[in-house]
C-alpha positions as a LaTeX table, in Angstrom:
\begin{tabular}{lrrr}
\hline
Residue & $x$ (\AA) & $y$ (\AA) & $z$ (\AA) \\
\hline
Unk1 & 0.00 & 0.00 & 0.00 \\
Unk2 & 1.22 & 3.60 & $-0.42$ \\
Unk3 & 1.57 & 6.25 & 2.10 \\
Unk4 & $-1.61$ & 7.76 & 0.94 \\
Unk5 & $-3.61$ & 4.67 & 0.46 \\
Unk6 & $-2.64$ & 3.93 & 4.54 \\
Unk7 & $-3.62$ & 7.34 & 5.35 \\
Unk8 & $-6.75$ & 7.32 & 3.95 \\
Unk9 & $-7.19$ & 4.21 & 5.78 \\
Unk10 & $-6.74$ & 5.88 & 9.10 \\
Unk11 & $-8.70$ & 8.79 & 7.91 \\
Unk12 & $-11.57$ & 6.41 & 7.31 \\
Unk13 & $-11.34$ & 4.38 & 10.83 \\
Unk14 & $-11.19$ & 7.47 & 12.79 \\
Unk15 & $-14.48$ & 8.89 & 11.12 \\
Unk16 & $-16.06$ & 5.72 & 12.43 \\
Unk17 & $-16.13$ & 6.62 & 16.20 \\
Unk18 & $-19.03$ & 9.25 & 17.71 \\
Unk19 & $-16.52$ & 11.58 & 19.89 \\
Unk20 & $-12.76$ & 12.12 & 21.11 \\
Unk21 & $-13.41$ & 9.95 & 24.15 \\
Unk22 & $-14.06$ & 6.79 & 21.38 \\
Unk23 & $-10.86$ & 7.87 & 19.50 \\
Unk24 & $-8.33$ & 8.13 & 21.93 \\
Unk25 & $-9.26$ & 5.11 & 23.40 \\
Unk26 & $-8.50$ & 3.26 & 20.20 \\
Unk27 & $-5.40$ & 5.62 & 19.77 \\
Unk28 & $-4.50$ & 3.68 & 22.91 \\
Unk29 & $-5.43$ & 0.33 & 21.61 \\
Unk30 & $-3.18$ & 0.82 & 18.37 \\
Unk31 & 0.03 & 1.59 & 21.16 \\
Unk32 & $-0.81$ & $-1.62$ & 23.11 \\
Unk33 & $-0.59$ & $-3.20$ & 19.67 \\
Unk34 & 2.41 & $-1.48$ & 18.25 \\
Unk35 & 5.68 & $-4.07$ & 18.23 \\
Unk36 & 8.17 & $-3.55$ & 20.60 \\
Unk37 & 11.22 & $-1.69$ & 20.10 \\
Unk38 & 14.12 & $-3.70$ & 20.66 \\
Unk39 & 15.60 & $-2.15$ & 23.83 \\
Unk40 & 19.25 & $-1.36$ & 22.13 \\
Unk41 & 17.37 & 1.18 & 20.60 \\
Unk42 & 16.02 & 2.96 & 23.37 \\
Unk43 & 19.34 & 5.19 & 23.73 \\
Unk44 & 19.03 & 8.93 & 24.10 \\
Unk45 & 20.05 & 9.42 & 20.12 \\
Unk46 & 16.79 & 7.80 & 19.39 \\
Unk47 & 14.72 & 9.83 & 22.23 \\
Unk48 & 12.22 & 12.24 & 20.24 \\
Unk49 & 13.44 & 15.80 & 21.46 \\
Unk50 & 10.77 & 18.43 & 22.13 \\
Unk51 & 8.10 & 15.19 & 23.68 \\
Unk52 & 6.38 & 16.06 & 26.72 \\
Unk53 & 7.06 & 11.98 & 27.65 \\
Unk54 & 9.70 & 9.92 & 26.40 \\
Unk55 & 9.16 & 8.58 & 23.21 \\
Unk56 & 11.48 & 6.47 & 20.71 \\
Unk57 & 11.87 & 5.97 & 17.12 \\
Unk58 & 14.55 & 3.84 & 14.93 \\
Unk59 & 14.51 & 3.56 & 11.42 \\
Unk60 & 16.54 & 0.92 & 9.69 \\
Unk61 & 16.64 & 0.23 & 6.19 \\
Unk62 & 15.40 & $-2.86$ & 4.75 \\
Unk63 & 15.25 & $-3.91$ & 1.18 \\
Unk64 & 15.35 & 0.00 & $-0.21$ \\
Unk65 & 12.25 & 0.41 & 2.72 \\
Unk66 & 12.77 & 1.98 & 5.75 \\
Unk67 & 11.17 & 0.18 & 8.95 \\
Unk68 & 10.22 & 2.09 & 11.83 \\
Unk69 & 10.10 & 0.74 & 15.17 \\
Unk70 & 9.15 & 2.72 & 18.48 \\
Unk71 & 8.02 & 3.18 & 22.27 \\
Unk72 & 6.89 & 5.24 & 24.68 \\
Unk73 & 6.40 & 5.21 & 28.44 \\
Unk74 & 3.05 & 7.05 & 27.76 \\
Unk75 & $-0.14$ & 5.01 & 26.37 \\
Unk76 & $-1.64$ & 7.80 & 24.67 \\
Unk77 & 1.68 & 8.91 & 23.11 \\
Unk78 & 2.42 & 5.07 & 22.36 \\
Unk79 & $-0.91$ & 5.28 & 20.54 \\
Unk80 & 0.16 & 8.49 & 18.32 \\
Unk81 & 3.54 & 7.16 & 17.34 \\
Unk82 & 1.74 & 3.80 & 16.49 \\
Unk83 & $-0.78$ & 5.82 & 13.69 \\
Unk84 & 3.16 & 7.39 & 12.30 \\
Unk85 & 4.88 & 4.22 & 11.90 \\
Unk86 & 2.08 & 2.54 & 10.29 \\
Unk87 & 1.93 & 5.12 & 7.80 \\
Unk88 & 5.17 & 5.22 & 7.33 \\
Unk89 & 6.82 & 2.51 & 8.13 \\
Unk90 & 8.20 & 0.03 & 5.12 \\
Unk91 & 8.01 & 2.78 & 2.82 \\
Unk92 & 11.03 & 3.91 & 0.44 \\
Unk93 & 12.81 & 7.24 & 1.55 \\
Unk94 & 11.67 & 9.04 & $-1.37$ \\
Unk95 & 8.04 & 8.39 & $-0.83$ \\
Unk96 & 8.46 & 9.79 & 2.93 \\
Unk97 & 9.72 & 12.77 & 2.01 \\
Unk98 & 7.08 & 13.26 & $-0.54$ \\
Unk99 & 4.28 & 12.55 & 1.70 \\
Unk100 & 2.50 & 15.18 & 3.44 \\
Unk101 & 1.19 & 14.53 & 6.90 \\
Unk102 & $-2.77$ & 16.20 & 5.82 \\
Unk103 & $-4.53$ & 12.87 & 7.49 \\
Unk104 & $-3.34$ & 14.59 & 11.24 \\
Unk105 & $-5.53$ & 17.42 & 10.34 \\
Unk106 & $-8.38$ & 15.12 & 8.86 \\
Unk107 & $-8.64$ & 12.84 & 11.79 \\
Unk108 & $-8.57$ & 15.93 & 14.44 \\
Unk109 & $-5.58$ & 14.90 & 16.10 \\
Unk110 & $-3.67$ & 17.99 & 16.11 \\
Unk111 & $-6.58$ & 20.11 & 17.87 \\
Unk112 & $-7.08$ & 17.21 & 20.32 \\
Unk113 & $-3.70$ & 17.12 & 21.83 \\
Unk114 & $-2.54$ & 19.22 & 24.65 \\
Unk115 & 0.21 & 22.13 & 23.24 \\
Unk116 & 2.87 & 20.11 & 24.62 \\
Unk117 & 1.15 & 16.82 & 23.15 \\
Unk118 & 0.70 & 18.89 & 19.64 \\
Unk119 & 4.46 & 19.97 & 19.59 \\
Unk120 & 6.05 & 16.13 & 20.52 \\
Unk121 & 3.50 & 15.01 & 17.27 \\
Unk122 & 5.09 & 17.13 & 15.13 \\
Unk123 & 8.72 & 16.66 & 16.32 \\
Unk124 & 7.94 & 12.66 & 16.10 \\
Unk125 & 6.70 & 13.34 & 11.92 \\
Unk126 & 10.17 & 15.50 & 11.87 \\
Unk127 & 12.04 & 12.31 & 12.94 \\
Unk128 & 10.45 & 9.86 & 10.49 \\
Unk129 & 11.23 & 12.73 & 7.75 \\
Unk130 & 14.70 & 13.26 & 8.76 \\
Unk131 & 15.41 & 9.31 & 9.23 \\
Unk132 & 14.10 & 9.85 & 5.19 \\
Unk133 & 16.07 & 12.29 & 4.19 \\
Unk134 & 19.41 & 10.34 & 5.78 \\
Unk135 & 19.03 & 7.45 & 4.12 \\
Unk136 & 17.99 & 8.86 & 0.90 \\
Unk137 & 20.99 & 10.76 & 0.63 \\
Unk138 & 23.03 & 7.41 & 1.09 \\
Unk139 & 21.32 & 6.25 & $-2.15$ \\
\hline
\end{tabular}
């Protein structure tokens, strides 16, 4: 699937619940589900800086994709990252860097999130992007 096509996915699961109280439990659900990071990779390099909690990302590449694994010692936050890496997870770099990030604003994350919640989203997308960017440029 492509960036968009899993986007539009999320865009479409999130429309399904009533009110915010329904969507961030099942923002929750997704970080009880998302696969563990392997714990070499919780290091302070990988820490996401400008996250209220902690919060991890590593991006390795595999087969000309980039896999994304993370944690966090929030739920909620655990939750967020989740909805990034399966978006962009196992995606080439290129596509990454192309992709715009729109399906925040269409599922009402964004507005949802406390400032300091709001800022650690958008330092998290900068992390996938720049994890993008680095190993595009070793192409």
């Amino acid at each position: 699937m492509t960036i968009k096509e899993i986007q539009d996915e999320i865009v479409d699961e999130f429309s399904m619940f009533e009110d915010w109280m329904q969507r961030y439990e099942y923002i929750i659900d997704l970080g009880k589900a998302l696969p563990l990071i392997n714990e070499k990779y919780k290091t302070e390099e990988n820490i996401i800086k400008g996250c209220q909690s902690k919060v991890w990302v590593h991006g390795e590449l595999n087969n000309d994709k980039i896999v994304f694994t993370a944690d966090s010692d929030a739920i909620l936050t655990k939750g967020i990252i989740a909805i990034l890496i399966r978006a962009f997870s196992n995606q080439k770099a290129a596509d990454i860097l192309e992709a715009n990030t729109n399906f925040i604003d269409e599922i009402g994350l964004k507005e949802h999130l406390s400032p300091t919640r709001a800022n650690g989203l958008v330092s998290m997308i900068k992390q996938i992007k720049m994890y993008a960017l680095a190993y595009n440029v070793n192409k």
